[in-house]
Amino acid sequence: MEENQIQEVVTMPRIGDPAPKFEAITTQGKINFPDDYSGEWVILFSHPADFTPVCTSEFMTFATLEEQFNKANCKLVGLSIDGLYSHIAWLRTIKEKIEYKGMKNVEVNFPLIEDIKMDVAKKYGMIQPNEDGTKAVRAVFFIDPKGIIRAIIYYPLSLGRNFDEIYRVVVALQTADKFSVAMPADWRPGDDVIVPPAGSCGVAKKRMEGEAKDTHCYDWFFCTKKLDKDTVLKSILKK
Ligand code: BEZ
């Protein structure tokens, strides 16, 4: 590095960290993040740019699924390094002109943050210069009702997100918290869950000896139990 070069400090919030605080202007007015979402789950996600095709397909999908996320006590907040008027014009174009995969007249009702100065994007490590120095990557931060980051997914500019997976993560994290269990690969509501959560395996011996009902141990470190779909959904979804 040259002597006079100033190295920029890049912050990357991690799983388990409190979500960095910020105030911002959005398409739905000012927000104070994450405090405005205290008591709810919130997904903060970034997209590279307004008026681009992959982002348009993602916004139409997210807007169509918004009610489903809200029913799981989860709000959505978007962000890109564009200004408010660009956001408004893009969302209006989506509503008035774009019909895609059976979705049309799609209204985006969740807030979309303007972040021209990249203040928020930098705080959240959404600028990844080797991918693009002036556009946010497709980041997804899952933040719990106490404002703690619980999961993070990053996608590159060229790949649209999988919204089934994003919803699965919201439901799985809430289920893990409510029932003190962990989720195996590809878990979906109705599938067996892991008990006890990884790390505390003392109880497993008793289970292997047949003392615990509804539990199956594959070995001393790997036990699962049934958790039926209705119980999961009733505990998570609002009526
Ligand atoms: C898109 O959303 O289509 C896109 C955005 C930035 C770079 C490449 C693709």
XYZ file of N, CA and C and ligand atoms in Angstrom:
726
model
N 0.850 -1.210 0.000
C 0.000 0.000 0.000
C 0.878 1.250 0.000
N 0.520 2.299 -0.813
C 1.247 3.567 -0.851
C 1.176 4.238 0.515
N 2.199 5.079 0.816
C 2.261 5.708 2.139
C 1.055 6.603 2.454
N 0.597 7.376 1.414
C -0.496 8.331 1.656
C -1.894 7.731 1.507
N -1.937 6.478 1.103
C -3.248 5.872 0.854
C -4.000 5.647 2.169
N -5.273 6.053 2.180
C -6.071 5.839 3.393
C -6.853 4.545 3.206
N -6.695 3.654 4.158
C -7.429 2.393 4.035
C -8.792 2.537 4.699
N -9.841 2.249 3.933
C -11.185 2.383 4.482
C -11.498 1.202 5.403
N -12.110 1.533 6.539
C -12.471 0.454 7.454
C -13.833 -0.089 7.025
N -13.871 -1.376 6.749
C -15.129 -1.994 6.312
C -15.723 -2.754 7.482
N -16.991 -2.462 7.805
C -17.619 -3.221 8.888
C -18.518 -4.294 8.276
N -18.458 -5.466 8.860
C -19.302 -6.582 8.419
C -19.995 -7.125 9.657
N -21.248 -6.740 9.909
C -21.916 -7.309 11.084
C -21.999 -8.831 10.944
N -21.918 -9.496 12.073
C -21.899 -10.955 12.046
C -23.099 -11.538 12.780
N -23.329 -12.824 12.594
C -24.404 -13.512 13.312
C -24.155 -13.355 14.809
N -25.209 -12.983 15.541
C -25.093 -12.789 16.990
C -24.848 -11.344 17.373
N -24.458 -10.492 16.413
C -24.227 -9.066 16.712
C -25.572 -8.329 16.765
N -25.628 -7.227 17.567
C -26.810 -6.352 17.459
C -26.809 -5.724 16.064
N -27.984 -5.607 15.470
C -28.079 -4.979 14.140
C -27.630 -3.523 14.255
N -26.668 -3.069 13.435
C -26.232 -1.667 13.510
C -27.423 -0.718 13.346
N -27.395 0.331 14.179
C -28.526 1.277 14.178
C -28.339 2.313 13.078
N -29.442 2.783 12.512
C -29.395 3.908 11.566
C -30.786 4.518 11.434
N -30.784 5.778 10.972
C -32.037 6.428 10.575
C -31.974 6.613 9.074
N -33.079 6.468 8.392
C -33.038 6.606 6.926
C -34.383 7.049 6.378
N -34.305 7.614 5.153
C -35.523 7.961 4.412
C -35.895 6.757 3.554
N -37.168 6.438 3.524
C -37.630 5.309 2.708
C -38.869 5.729 1.903
N -39.287 4.842 1.050
C -40.516 5.091 0.265
C -41.759 5.135 1.157
N -41.627 4.705 2.414
C -42.764 4.750 3.351
C -42.486 5.742 4.485
N -41.604 6.690 4.274
C -41.273 7.672 5.322
C -39.987 7.308 6.041
N -39.735 8.067 7.130
C -38.476 7.847 7.875
C -38.527 6.553 8.676
N -37.397 5.872 8.781
C -37.350 4.761 9.737
C -36.132 4.890 10.646
N -36.318 4.340 11.826
C -35.295 4.301 12.837
C -35.024 2.805 13.060
N -33.929 2.329 12.512
C -33.692 0.880 12.447
C -32.664 0.445 13.478
N -32.808 -0.664 14.164
C -33.920 -1.612 14.128
C -35.007 -1.291 15.146
N -34.877 -0.136 15.856
C -35.795 0.131 16.974
C -37.267 0.106 16.559
N -37.573 0.597 15.352
C -38.971 0.599 14.902
C -39.541 -0.813 14.791
N -38.652 -1.812 14.784
C -39.103 -3.196 14.580
C -38.964 -4.048 15.849
N -38.793 -3.367 16.973
C -38.652 -4.097 18.234
C -39.889 -4.988 18.459
N -39.664 -6.240 18.824
C -40.788 -7.159 19.067
C -41.217 -7.924 17.819
N -40.590 -7.603 16.677
C -40.932 -8.319 15.436
C -39.633 -8.821 14.806
N -39.742 -9.817 13.964
C -38.623 -10.180 13.101
C -38.603 -9.197 11.942
N -37.416 -8.926 11.415
C -37.339 -8.068 10.241
C -36.226 -8.578 9.327
N -36.524 -8.563 8.033
C -35.500 -8.888 7.033
C -35.065 -7.583 6.395
N -33.780 -7.256 6.537
C -33.200 -6.102 5.849
C -32.440 -6.667 4.652
N -32.848 -6.261 3.454
C -32.183 -6.822 2.271
C -31.774 -5.716 1.306
N -30.674 -5.951 0.622
C -30.206 -4.953 -0.347
C -30.306 -5.517 -1.757
N -30.457 -4.609 -2.719
C -30.397 -5.007 -4.128
C -29.465 -4.031 -4.844
N -28.885 -4.444 -5.977
C -27.859 -3.607 -6.625
C -28.382 -2.289 -7.168
N -29.525 -2.290 -7.857
C -29.964 -1.037 -8.486
C -31.421 -1.115 -8.916
N -32.089 0.053 -8.856
C -33.450 0.165 -9.396
C -33.387 -0.020 -10.915
N -34.486 -0.304 -11.526
C -34.593 -0.431 -12.990
C -33.604 -1.446 -13.562
N -33.448 -2.559 -12.860
C -32.620 -3.654 -13.404
C -33.468 -4.934 -13.336
N -33.213 -5.875 -14.234
C -34.158 -6.990 -14.370
C -34.196 -7.980 -13.204
N -33.021 -8.408 -12.719
C -33.046 -9.397 -11.625
C -33.732 -8.777 -10.400
N -33.375 -7.528 -10.087
C -33.973 -6.840 -8.934
C -35.484 -6.700 -9.097
N -35.925 -6.439 -10.323
C -37.366 -6.301 -10.562
C -38.073 -7.624 -10.273
N -37.476 -8.725 -10.752
C -38.101 -10.037 -10.492
C -38.136 -10.308 -8.987
N -37.103 -9.889 -8.265
C -37.059 -10.115 -6.818
C -38.100 -9.262 -6.088
N -38.194 -7.996 -6.477
C -39.157 -7.124 -5.788
C -40.585 -7.585 -6.015
N -40.874 -8.040 -7.237
C -42.235 -8.511 -7.500
C -42.532 -9.738 -6.647
N -41.535 -10.598 -6.488
C -41.727 -11.813 -5.690
C -41.884 -11.464 -4.210
N -41.001 -10.612 -3.710
C -41.066 -10.242 -2.287
C -42.396 -9.538 -1.973
N -42.818 -8.635 -2.862
C -44.067 -7.901 -2.614
C -45.256 -8.864 -2.608
N -45.216 -9.850 -3.501
C -46.301 -10.834 -3.565
C -46.338 -11.690 -2.293
N -45.178 -11.918 -1.707
C -45.103 -12.768 -0.503
C -45.172 -11.967 0.802
N -45.300 -10.646 0.703
C -45.185 -9.827 1.915
C -46.172 -10.257 3.013
N -47.418 -10.517 2.621
C -48.426 -10.898 3.615
C -48.030 -12.191 4.338
N -47.485 -13.130 3.561
C -47.036 -14.409 4.152
C -45.931 -14.163 5.193
N -44.998 -13.277 4.886
C -43.934 -12.951 5.849
C -44.530 -12.231 7.060
N -45.442 -11.294 6.811
C -46.050 -10.546 7.927
C -46.796 -11.489 8.867
N -47.450 -12.514 8.297
C -48.176 -13.492 9.130
C -47.226 -14.251 10.045
N -45.979 -14.358 9.625
C -44.964 -15.006 10.470
C -44.238 -13.956 11.318
N -44.924 -12.844 11.573
C -44.371 -11.766 12.413
C -43.039 -11.245 11.882
N -42.934 -11.167 10.566
C -41.677 -10.722 9.956
C -41.942 -9.607 8.942
N -41.294 -8.474 9.162
C -41.430 -7.327 8.258
C -40.270 -7.308 7.257
N -40.471 -6.611 6.160
C -39.461 -6.527 5.100
C -39.007 -5.085 4.943
N -37.709 -4.897 4.763
C -37.151 -3.560 4.484
C -36.075 -3.718 3.411
N -36.234 -2.998 2.285
C -35.264 -3.082 1.197
C -34.323 -1.888 1.186
N -33.261 -1.999 0.428
C -32.275 -0.909 0.328
C -31.521 -1.026 -0.990
N -31.266 0.128 -1.617
C -30.241 0.160 -2.680
C -29.606 1.536 -2.691
N -28.475 1.605 -3.408
C -27.753 2.881 -3.478
C -28.370 3.710 -4.605
N -29.619 4.068 -4.403
C -30.366 4.914 -5.339
C -31.111 5.927 -4.483
N -31.594 6.983 -5.163
C -32.339 8.024 -4.452
C -33.824 7.701 -4.363
N -34.501 8.471 -3.530
C -35.922 8.232 -3.284
C -36.745 8.331 -4.573
N -36.430 9.327 -5.435
C -37.269 9.511 -6.630
C -37.063 8.387 -7.636
N -35.862 7.855 -7.664
C -35.619 6.676 -8.506
C -36.447 5.492 -7.977
N -36.405 5.298 -6.652
C -37.188 4.196 -6.052
C -38.665 4.333 -6.413
N -39.182 5.570 -6.237
C -40.622 5.780 -6.457
C -40.971 5.507 -7.932
N -40.124 6.006 -8.841
C -40.398 5.819 -10.274
C -40.323 4.333 -10.645
N -39.342 3.641 -10.090
C -39.180 2.205 -10.405
C -40.382 1.395 -9.892
N -40.774 1.679 -8.634
C -41.894 0.909 -8.066
C -43.193 1.210 -8.818
N -43.322 2.465 -9.299
C -44.519 2.812 -10.083
C -44.505 2.053 -11.423
N -43.319 1.973 -12.036
C -43.200 1.233 -13.307
C -43.565 -0.240 -13.103
N -43.060 -0.798 -12.007
C -43.379 -2.213 -11.716
C -44.897 -2.392 -11.639
N -45.544 -1.489 -10.901
C -47.003 -1.632 -10.698
C -47.766 -1.441 -12.016
N -47.342 -0.433 -12.773
C -48.161 -0.066 -13.932
C -47.830 -0.870 -15.189
N -46.576 -1.359 -15.285
C -46.189 -1.908 -16.594
C -45.738 -3.361 -16.596
N -45.276 -3.869 -15.462
C -44.607 -5.181 -15.554
C -45.551 -6.318 -15.155
N -45.653 -7.256 -16.081
C -46.356 -8.505 -15.782
C -45.318 -9.610 -15.920
N -45.133 -10.383 -14.856
C -44.057 -11.378 -14.869
C -44.496 -12.612 -14.090
N -44.433 -13.745 -14.722
C -44.776 -15.030 -14.101
C -46.120 -14.976 -13.370
N -47.111 -14.403 -14.003
C -48.453 -14.340 -13.421
C -48.626 -13.225 -12.393
N -47.552 -12.489 -12.102
C -47.675 -11.374 -11.134
C -47.892 -10.086 -11.932
N -48.945 -9.356 -11.586
C -49.128 -8.051 -12.241
C -49.795 -7.086 -11.276
N -49.738 -5.800 -11.602
C -50.265 -4.767 -10.688
C -49.639 -4.893 -9.309
N -48.400 -5.232 -9.256
C -47.767 -5.525 -7.964
C -47.372 -4.218 -7.266
N -47.915 -4.055 -6.083
C -47.615 -2.840 -5.312
C -46.619 -3.197 -4.210
N -45.542 -2.450 -4.143
C -44.541 -2.712 -3.091
C -44.882 -1.809 -1.906
N -45.364 -2.412 -0.834
C -45.811 -1.617 0.322
C -44.803 -1.570 1.459
N -43.738 -2.366 1.353
C -42.736 -2.308 2.420
C -41.728 -1.194 2.093
N -41.030 -0.673 3.110
C -40.129 0.461 2.878
C -38.900 0.081 2.050
N -38.537 0.979 1.163
C -37.304 0.835 0.383
C -36.425 2.044 0.719
N -35.273 1.760 1.313
C -34.387 2.820 1.828
C -33.604 3.471 0.698
N -33.519 4.818 0.717
C -32.592 5.496 -0.203
C -31.243 5.589 0.509
N -30.196 5.263 -0.233
C -28.875 5.210 0.412
C -27.791 5.688 -0.546
N -28.027 6.883 -1.088
C -27.102 7.427 -2.095
C -25.674 7.520 -1.567
N -25.559 7.891 -0.293
C -24.198 8.054 0.254
C -23.603 6.728 0.729
N -24.340 5.664 0.612
C -23.903 4.304 0.997
C -23.679 4.168 2.502
N -24.251 5.080 3.293
C -24.009 5.017 4.744
C -24.469 3.681 5.329
N -25.690 3.303 5.000
C -26.231 2.065 5.570
C -25.545 0.854 4.926
N -25.389 0.917 3.609
C -24.772 -0.222 2.893
C -23.388 -0.532 3.455
N -22.624 0.523 3.776
C -21.274 0.295 4.323
C -21.346 -0.290 5.731
N -22.303 0.242 6.532
C -22.443 -0.289 7.910
C -22.728 -1.781 7.922
N -23.456 -2.243 6.903
C -23.891 -3.638 6.871
C -23.028 -4.527 5.955
N -21.903 -3.961 5.466
C -21.029 -4.778 4.612
C -21.705 -5.198 3.315
N -22.617 -4.337 2.815
C -23.334 -4.706 1.586
C -22.544 -4.350 0.324
N -21.504 -3.496 0.495
C -20.640 -3.179 -0.650
C -19.469 -4.142 -0.609
N -19.346 -4.924 -1.627
C -18.256 -5.905 -1.672
C -17.478 -5.600 -2.961
N -16.421 -4.747 -2.821
C -15.793 -4.090 -3.969
C -15.319 -5.018 -5.080
N -14.950 -6.249 -4.736
C -14.505 -7.131 -5.824
C -15.682 -7.641 -6.652
N -16.896 -7.454 -6.131
C -18.106 -7.750 -6.925
C -18.539 -6.472 -7.648
N -18.671 -5.367 -6.879
C -18.987 -4.049 -7.461
C -18.754 -2.981 -6.383
N -18.047 -1.930 -6.758
C -17.693 -0.900 -5.762
C -18.773 0.120 -5.491
N -19.796 0.176 -6.350
C -20.829 1.218 -6.158
C -22.241 0.653 -6.083
N -22.352 -0.647 -6.141
C -23.679 -1.282 -6.016
C -23.638 -2.270 -4.853
N -24.751 -2.353 -4.136
C -24.814 -3.342 -3.048
C -24.985 -4.736 -3.650
N -24.380 -5.717 -3.011
C -24.684 -7.109 -3.383
C -26.082 -7.437 -2.864
N -26.560 -8.625 -3.170
C -27.883 -9.041 -2.673
C -27.697 -9.665 -1.287
N -27.764 -8.812 -0.267
C -27.587 -9.291 1.117
C -28.961 -9.472 1.758
N -29.048 -10.457 2.649
C -30.293 -10.674 3.404
C -29.916 -10.844 4.875
N -30.339 -9.893 5.709
C -30.087 -9.968 7.150
C -31.397 -10.337 7.848
N -31.354 -11.408 8.649
C -32.515 -11.838 9.429
C -32.290 -11.344 10.856
N -33.178 -10.454 11.318
C -32.972 -9.793 12.617
C -34.147 -10.151 13.527
N -33.822 -10.554 14.753
C -34.878 -11.072 15.634
C -35.559 -9.952 16.428
N -36.604 -10.269 17.210
C -37.371 -9.220 17.905
C -36.543 -8.416 18.915
N -35.366 -8.934 19.288
C -34.491 -8.169 20.197
C -33.435 -7.378 19.432
N -33.512 -7.374 18.108
C -32.560 -6.591 17.302
C -31.232 -7.287 17.084
N -31.203 -8.610 17.239
C -29.960 -9.369 17.046
C -29.968 -10.029 15.653
N -28.833 -9.947 14.970
C -28.710 -10.601 13.659
C -28.612 -12.107 13.876
N -29.520 -12.847 13.253
C -29.587 -14.295 13.486
C -29.129 -15.124 12.284
N -29.184 -14.551 11.108
C -28.680 -15.254 9.912
C -28.397 -14.203 8.845
N -27.461 -14.534 7.974
C -27.111 -13.624 6.872
C -26.916 -14.486 5.625
N -27.489 -14.043 4.511
C -27.220 -14.711 3.229
C -26.776 -13.646 2.230
N -25.734 -13.935 1.496
C -25.289 -13.030 0.425
C -25.397 -13.741 -0.917
N -25.872 -13.009 -1.914
C -25.874 -13.498 -3.298
C -25.146 -12.456 -4.158
N -24.556 -12.896 -5.253
C -23.896 -11.930 -6.159
C -24.933 -11.189 -7.004
N -24.451 -10.216 -7.776
C -25.346 -9.396 -8.604
C -26.133 -10.238 -9.613
N -25.495 -11.280 -10.114
C -26.098 -12.006 -11.240
C -27.102 -13.085 -10.836
N -27.339 -13.260 -9.523
C -28.195 -14.374 -9.086
C -29.339 -13.885 -8.188
N -30.561 -14.059 -8.665
C -31.741 -13.704 -7.857
C -31.922 -14.676 -6.699
N -32.482 -14.139 -5.611
C -32.611 -14.940 -4.385
C -33.689 -16.015 -4.487
N -33.573 -17.023 -3.603
C -34.593 -18.067 -3.497
C -35.501 -17.711 -2.317
N -36.749 -17.308 -2.618
C -37.624 -16.800 -1.560
C -38.223 -17.906 -0.704
N -38.302 -19.118 -1.231
C -38.707 -20.257 -0.393
C -37.700 -20.424 0.729
N -36.420 -20.297 0.396
C -35.366 -20.456 1.409
C -35.429 -19.323 2.435
N -35.674 -18.108 1.958
C -35.717 -16.974 2.892
C -36.873 -17.168 3.885
N -38.027 -17.619 3.387
C -39.166 -17.862 4.282
C -38.865 -19.050 5.214
N -38.229 -20.083 4.672
C -37.876 -21.257 5.490
C -36.974 -20.848 6.651
N -36.041 -19.941 6.386
C -35.121 -19.495 7.448
C -35.919 -18.782 8.558
N -36.863 -17.924 8.175
C -37.666 -17.195 9.177
C -38.433 -18.185 10.059
N -39.084 -19.158 9.431
C -39.883 -20.127 10.196
C -38.968 -21.028 11.031
N -37.860 -21.446 10.472
C -36.952 -22.363 11.180
C -36.325 -21.685 12.397
N -35.919 -20.432 12.251
C -35.293 -19.741 13.393
C -36.310 -19.566 14.522
N -37.543 -19.206 14.158
C -38.566 -19.019 15.199
C -38.900 -20.349 15.874
N -38.941 -21.417 15.088
C -39.238 -22.744 15.654
C -38.103 -23.185 16.580
N -36.876 -22.960 16.160
C -35.719 -23.328 16.991
C -35.804 -22.610 18.337
N -36.162 -21.310 18.305
C -36.258 -20.536 19.546
C -37.403 -21.035 20.427
N -38.576 -21.239 19.815
C -39.773 -21.578 20.614
C -39.677 -22.959 21.245
N -39.063 -23.919 20.550
C -39.079 -25.302 21.038
C -37.706 -25.769 21.526
N -36.736 -24.843 21.583
C -35.371 -25.186 22.024
C -34.827 -26.414 21.297
N -34.906 -26.363 19.994
C -34.406 -27.461 19.177
C -33.504 -26.868 18.085
N -32.902 -27.753 17.298
C -32.140 -27.296 16.122
C -32.722 -27.990 14.894
N -32.440 -27.414 13.756
C -33.075 -27.910 12.531
C -32.075 -28.647 11.660
N -32.417 -29.876 11.217
C -31.505 -30.603 10.334
C -31.530 -30.035 8.914
N -30.671 -30.571 8.074
C -30.585 -30.132 6.671
C -31.961 -30.165 6.019
N -32.259 -29.108 5.294
C -33.485 -29.025 4.483
C -34.772 -29.089 5.312
N -34.682 -28.803 6.615
C -35.869 -28.893 7.468
C -37.009 -28.024 6.947
N -38.195 -28.610 7.048
C -39.428 -27.862 6.778
C -40.424 -28.232 7.863
N -41.425 -27.365 8.162
C -42.395 -27.694 9.206
C -42.995 -29.088 8.977
N -43.026 -29.890 10.037
C -43.525 -31.264 9.930
C -42.392 -32.278 9.960
N -41.195 -31.861 9.578
C -40.040 -32.768 9.640
C -39.556 -32.879 11.095
N -38.870 -33.992 11.389
C -38.280 -34.163 12.724
C -37.246 -33.068 12.988
N -37.091 -32.744 14.278
C -36.133 -31.705 14.676
C -35.047 -32.326 15.555
N -33.966 -31.643 15.708
C -32.831 -32.189 16.454
C -32.897 -31.764 17.918
N -32.727 -32.749 18.793
C -32.775 -32.483 20.218
C -31.751 -33.360 20.918
N -31.025 -32.915 21.887
C -30.914 -31.505 22.263
C -30.102 -30.759 21.212
N -30.171 -29.431 21.218
C -29.394 -28.695 20.230
C -27.921 -29.085 20.314
N -27.254 -28.999 19.185
C -25.848 -29.394 19.091
C -25.046 -28.839 20.257
N -24.225 -29.662 20.872
C -23.362 -29.170 21.949
C -23.698 -29.785 23.290
N -25.003 -29.984 23.599
C -25.360 -30.526 24.914
C -25.870 -31.952 24.727
N -24.952 -32.921 24.756
C -25.348 -34.277 24.363
C -25.497 -35.247 25.535
N -25.449 -34.742 26.783
C -25.519 -35.637 27.934
C -26.792 -36.454 27.991
N -27.903 -35.848 27.601
C -29.209 -36.504 27.685
C -29.352 -37.626 26.657
N -28.524 -37.574 25.650
C -28.686 -38.496 24.532
C -28.553 -39.964 24.962
N -27.695 -40.203 25.955
C -27.475 -41.598 26.383
C -28.794 -42.218 26.858
N -29.520 -41.427 27.690
C -30.810 -41.915 28.193
C -31.740 -42.219 27.025
N -31.700 -41.339 26.047
C -32.584 -41.525 24.895
C -32.216 -42.802 24.145
N -30.923 -43.058 24.030
C -30.476 -44.257 23.322
C -30.913 -45.493 24.079
N -31.044 -45.333 25.422
C -31.467 -46.484 26.221
C -32.984 -46.600 26.234
N -33.667 -45.764 25.480
C -35.111 -45.900 25.298
C -35.945 -45.186 26.333
N -35.355 -44.265 27.099
C -36.119 -43.599 28.151
C -36.945 -42.426 27.647
N -36.615 -41.913 26.480
C -37.361 -40.753 25.995
C -38.271 -41.148 24.839
N -39.540 -40.787 25.006
C -40.523 -41.121 23.958
C -40.363 -40.164 22.785
N -40.824 -40.601 21.643
C -40.869 -39.722 20.468
C -39.490 -39.293 19.983
N -38.455 -39.905 20.557
C -37.096 -39.492 20.190
C -36.395 -40.652 19.506
N -35.665 -40.333 18.481
C -34.882 -41.374 17.812
C -33.426 -40.936 17.782
N -32.535 -41.812 18.265
C -31.114 -41.465 18.211
C -30.407 -42.301 17.150
N -29.714 -41.623 16.284
C -28.916 -42.293 15.254
C -27.567 -42.707 15.834
N -27.140 -41.960 16.836
C -25.931 -42.268 17.598
C -26.002 -41.365 18.833
N -24.996 -41.425 19.709
C -25.066 -40.665 20.973
C -25.120 -39.158 20.748
N -24.619 -38.693 19.585
C -24.540 -37.242 19.344
C -25.621 -36.741 18.404
N -26.549 -37.609 18.000
C -27.472 -37.231 16.929
C -28.860 -37.807 17.210
N -29.698 -37.015 17.921
C -31.061 -37.450 18.239
C -32.079 -36.495 17.625
N -33.178 -37.062 17.155
C -34.258 -36.228 16.614
C -35.564 -36.575 17.324
N -36.516 -35.635 17.259
C -37.857 -35.947 17.761
C -38.888 -35.376 16.806
N -40.124 -35.872 16.960
C -41.186 -35.389 16.089
C -41.662 -34.019 16.557
N -42.019 -33.181 15.613
C -42.664 -31.902 15.953
C -43.630 -31.663 14.801
N -44.931 -31.846 15.095
C -45.837 -31.866 13.945
C -46.076 -30.470 13.375
N -46.437 -30.496 12.110
C -46.548 -29.264 11.321
C -47.533 -28.272 11.941
N -48.693 -28.787 12.383
C -49.719 -27.902 12.975
C -49.184 -27.175 14.200
N -48.455 -27.915 15.045
C -47.905 -27.305 16.266
C -46.949 -26.183 15.899
N -46.110 -26.443 14.899
C -45.148 -25.417 14.454
C -45.905 -24.206 13.921
N -46.813 -24.445 12.996
C -47.478 -23.316 12.330
C -48.343 -22.524 13.306
N -49.040 -23.253 14.226
C -49.882 -22.549 15.206
C -49.042 -21.651 16.107
N -47.823 -22.083 16.402
C -47.007 -21.319 17.338
C -46.364 -20.092 16.657
N -46.339 -20.109 15.343
C -45.625 -19.032 14.638
C -46.552 -18.076 13.886
N -47.551 -18.639 13.221
C -48.356 -17.786 12.335
C -49.449 -17.048 13.086
N -49.588 -15.746 12.764
C -50.689 -14.957 13.328
C -51.974 -15.391 12.651
N -53.115 -15.262 13.401
C -54.402 -15.660 12.784
C -54.929 -14.562 11.883
C -30.132 -6.930 -12.089
O -30.819 -6.798 -11.092
O -30.594 -7.385 -13.127
C -28.701 -6.552 -12.073
C -28.286 -5.479 -11.294
C -26.979 -5.112 -11.313
C -26.055 -5.835 -12.063
C -26.472 -6.943 -12.773
C -27.802 -7.298 -12.793
